[in-house]
Short mmCIF file of C-alpha atoms in Angstrom, two decimals:
data_model
loop_
_atom_site.label_atom_id
_atom_site.label_comp_id
_atom_site.label_asym_id
_atom_site.label_seq_id
_atom_site.Cartn_x
_atom_site.Cartn_y
_atom_site.Cartn_z
CA UNK B 25 7.05 19.37 0.81
CA UNK B 26 4.15 19.09 -1.61
CA UNK B 27 0.88 17.26 -1.19
CA UNK B 28 -0.73 16.62 -4.56
CA UNK B 29 -4.18 15.35 -5.36
CA UNK B 30 -4.54 14.04 -8.90
CA UNK B 31 -7.63 13.32 -10.95
CA UNK B 32 -7.03 10.63 -13.58
CA UNK B 33 -8.78 9.88 -16.82
CA UNK B 34 -7.55 7.72 -19.66
CA UNK B 35 -7.31 4.42 -21.52
CA UNK B 36 -5.71 1.21 -20.37
CA UNK B 37 -4.21 -1.01 -22.98
CA UNK B 38 -4.23 -3.81 -24.13
CA UNK B 39 -7.52 -5.67 -23.74
CA UNK B 40 -9.14 -6.98 -21.51
CA UNK B 41 -8.88 -3.68 -19.63
CA UNK B 42 -11.02 -0.75 -20.73
CA UNK B 43 -11.59 2.89 -19.80
CA UNK B 44 -9.82 4.03 -16.61
CA UNK B 45 -10.55 6.92 -14.24
CA UNK B 46 -9.73 7.65 -10.60
CA UNK B 47 -7.85 9.78 -8.13
CA UNK B 48 -4.73 9.77 -6.03
CA UNK B 49 -2.78 11.55 -3.32
CA UNK B 50 1.01 11.99 -3.40
CA UNK B 51 3.53 13.29 -0.89
CA UNK B 52 6.76 14.75 -2.32
CA UNK B 53 9.70 15.75 -0.12
CA UNK B 54 12.66 17.64 -1.50
CA UNK B 55 14.51 20.90 -1.90
CA UNK B 56 14.41 23.75 -4.35
CA UNK B 57 17.80 24.74 -5.74
CA UNK B 58 17.74 28.49 -6.21
CA UNK B 59 14.69 29.45 -8.26
CA UNK B 60 15.20 26.98 -11.08
CA UNK B 61 15.14 23.32 -9.98
CA UNK B 62 13.31 21.17 -7.42
CA UNK B 63 14.69 17.69 -6.65
CA UNK B 64 12.76 15.35 -4.40
CA UNK B 65 11.35 11.92 -3.74
CA UNK B 66 7.92 10.80 -2.75
CA UNK B 67 5.23 8.20 -2.54
CA UNK B 68 1.52 8.08 -3.14
CA UNK B 69 -1.64 6.05 -3.40
CA UNK B 70 -4.10 6.05 -6.25
CA UNK B 71 -7.32 4.26 -7.04
CA UNK B 72 -7.90 3.56 -10.74
CA UNK B 73 -11.26 1.87 -11.44
CA UNK B 74 -11.72 0.48 -14.97
CA UNK B 75 -14.87 0.00 -16.99
CA UNK B 76 -14.04 -3.30 -18.68
CA UNK B 77 -15.63 -5.47 -21.31
CA UNK B 78 -15.13 -9.20 -20.99
CA UNK B 79 -16.02 -11.65 -23.75
CA UNK B 80 -18.01 -14.64 -22.50
CA UNK B 81 -18.30 -17.00 -25.44
CA UNK B 82 -20.43 -15.15 -28.04
CA UNK B 83 -21.47 -12.11 -25.99
CA UNK B 84 -19.72 -9.35 -24.04
CA UNK B 85 -20.21 -8.47 -20.37
CA UNK B 86 -19.30 -5.01 -19.06
CA UNK B 87 -18.27 -4.57 -15.43
CA UNK B 88 -16.09 -2.45 -13.14
CA UNK B 89 -12.73 -3.75 -11.94
CA UNK B 90 -9.61 -1.73 -11.22
CA UNK B 91 -6.27 -1.04 -9.62
CA UNK B 92 -4.98 0.24 -6.32
CA UNK B 93 -1.51 1.62 -6.99
CA UNK B 94 1.25 2.65 -4.55
CA UNK B 95 4.04 4.45 -6.45
CA UNK B 96 7.40 5.60 -5.07
CA UNK B 97 9.29 8.04 -7.24
CA UNK B 98 12.10 10.51 -7.82
CA UNK B 99 10.71 13.92 -8.81
CA UNK B 100 12.47 16.70 -10.73
CA UNK B 101 10.87 20.04 -11.62
CA UNK B 102 12.47 22.71 -13.79
CA UNK B 103 11.09 26.21 -13.04
CA UNK B 104 10.98 29.37 -15.12
CA UNK B 105 10.63 32.33 -12.72
CA UNK B 106 7.94 34.64 -14.14
CA UNK B 107 7.63 36.88 -11.06
CA UNK B 108 8.29 36.75 -7.31
CA UNK B 109 5.27 34.48 -6.76
CA UNK B 110 4.53 32.77 -10.11
CA UNK B 111 6.74 29.91 -11.37
CA UNK B 112 5.77 27.82 -14.44
CA UNK B 113 7.46 24.40 -14.42
CA UNK B 114 8.12 21.13 -16.25
CA UNK B 115 7.56 18.11 -13.98
CA UNK B 116 9.01 14.58 -14.33
CA UNK B 117 8.53 11.78 -11.77
CA UNK B 118 9.47 8.12 -12.23
CA UNK B 119 9.93 5.03 -10.09
CA UNK B 120 8.66 1.60 -9.06
CA UNK B 121 5.09 0.90 -8.10
CA UNK B 122 3.29 -1.87 -6.21
CA UNK B 123 -0.14 -2.47 -7.71
CA UNK B 124 -3.14 -4.53 -6.70
CA UNK B 125 -5.65 -5.58 -9.34
CA UNK B 126 -9.25 -6.12 -8.22
CA UNK B 127 -11.02 -8.60 -10.50
CA UNK B 128 -14.69 -9.30 -9.95
CA UNK B 129 -14.01 -13.04 -10.35
CA UNK B 130 -10.70 -13.48 -8.54
CA UNK B 131 -10.63 -10.82 -5.80
CA UNK B 132 -7.21 -9.16 -5.39
CA UNK B 133 -4.16 -10.05 -7.46
CA UNK B 134 -0.79 -8.44 -6.76
CA UNK B 135 1.21 -7.33 -9.78
CA UNK B 136 4.95 -7.74 -9.66
CA UNK B 137 6.68 -4.40 -9.33
CA UNK B 138 5.51 -2.11 -12.12
CA UNK B 139 7.05 1.11 -13.45
CA UNK B 140 5.27 4.44 -12.94
CA UNK B 141 6.03 7.53 -15.08
CA UNK B 142 4.55 11.01 -14.77
CA UNK B 143 5.37 13.93 -17.10
CA UNK B 144 3.58 17.26 -17.02
CA UNK B 145 3.57 21.03 -16.95
CA UNK B 146 2.20 23.39 -14.37
CA UNK B 147 2.52 26.58 -12.43
CA UNK B 148 3.30 27.33 -8.78
CA UNK B 149 1.67 30.47 -7.45
CA UNK B 150 2.31 31.36 -3.83
CA UNK B 151 1.69 28.09 -1.85
CA UNK B 152 -0.42 26.42 -4.53
CA UNK B 153 0.42 24.30 -7.54
CA UNK B 154 -1.70 23.50 -10.58
CA UNK B 155 -0.56 21.08 -13.28
CA UNK B 156 -1.60 18.70 -15.96
CA UNK B 157 0.14 15.92 -17.83
CA UNK B 158 0.54 12.24 -18.66
CA UNK B 159 0.88 9.31 -16.26
CA UNK B 160 1.65 5.73 -17.29
CA UNK B 161 1.77 2.47 -15.33
CA UNK B 162 3.65 -0.39 -17.03
CA UNK B 163 4.13 -4.01 -15.97
CA UNK B 164 2.78 -7.54 -16.37
CA UNK B 165 -0.16 -9.26 -14.74
CA UNK B 166 -0.89 -12.98 -14.33
CA UNK B 167 -4.60 -13.58 -14.79
CA UNK B 168 -6.82 -16.63 -14.62
CA UNK B 169 -9.04 -16.78 -17.74
CA UNK B 170 -12.35 -18.67 -17.64
CA UNK B 171 -14.40 -20.19 -20.46
CA UNK B 172 -18.11 -20.46 -19.70
CA UNK B 173 -20.97 -22.61 -20.95
CA UNK B 174 -23.29 -20.10 -22.64
CA UNK B 175 -26.41 -22.05 -21.68
CA UNK B 176 -25.75 -22.72 -17.98
CA UNK B 177 -23.06 -20.15 -17.13
CA UNK B 178 -20.89 -22.91 -15.64
CA UNK B 179 -17.12 -22.84 -16.03
CA UNK B 180 -15.99 -25.22 -18.79
CA UNK B 181 -12.25 -24.55 -18.73
CA UNK B 182 -9.69 -22.11 -17.33
CA UNK B 183 -6.06 -21.21 -17.94
CA UNK B 184 -3.39 -18.72 -16.85
CA UNK B 185 -2.50 -15.80 -19.05
CA UNK B 186 0.33 -13.29 -18.60
CA UNK B 187 -0.73 -9.95 -20.05
CA UNK B 188 1.31 -6.81 -20.51
CA UNK B 189 -0.20 -3.94 -18.59
CA UNK B 190 -0.13 -0.39 -19.87
CA UNK B 191 -2.40 2.16 -18.25
CA UNK B 192 -2.19 5.57 -19.91
CA UNK B 193 -3.90 8.47 -18.17
CA UNK B 194 -4.06 12.24 -18.35
CA UNK B 195 -4.00 13.94 -14.96
CA UNK B 196 -5.01 17.22 -13.39
CA UNK B 197 -2.87 18.04 -10.34
CA UNK B 198 -3.88 20.29 -7.46
CA UNK B 199 -1.12 20.78 -4.90
CA UNK B 200 -0.19 22.73 -1.81
CA UNK B 201 3.29 23.55 -0.52
CA UNK B 202 3.84 23.01 3.20
CA UNK B 203 6.61 24.79 5.07
CA UNK B 204 8.28 28.20 4.93
CA UNK B 205 7.97 30.23 1.74
CA UNK B 206 11.64 31.25 1.70
#
């Protein structure tokens, strides 16, 4: 069993979302097959705040919004034994994700099931794991868009918009292996 703590940094795309950062914790349960492959499944929780820019008529407003993401995934790691205690690896994890979007205007919005993908490299040494790689969250979000009066700040009009969501982040993984070291 692994417990991972990931630091995220990256770009969300397309607009209106901006720069993303955050952290997460993941629990992976599985088995190592000989010294070469680990197959498991897991779940996690991550907080991904975004620094966003929102166009209000002729000027732009910058604010913090973000995502709370709960991924479930299948995880496969391919190891290259370097010594009795050091194992470099290639890591791939993919699966569905339930995400909540926090908008400063509309409170929480739930995204339909999104797809979460994580690909990286790392090294296991003794009980510890260190890795880095790419993580993406893909889906669609229904958002309520407002048009404001620039003089009074009152809402003039509003409409629904369905935007594609693509959050692309680089991650740094710090992990610990729990259980016997056999």
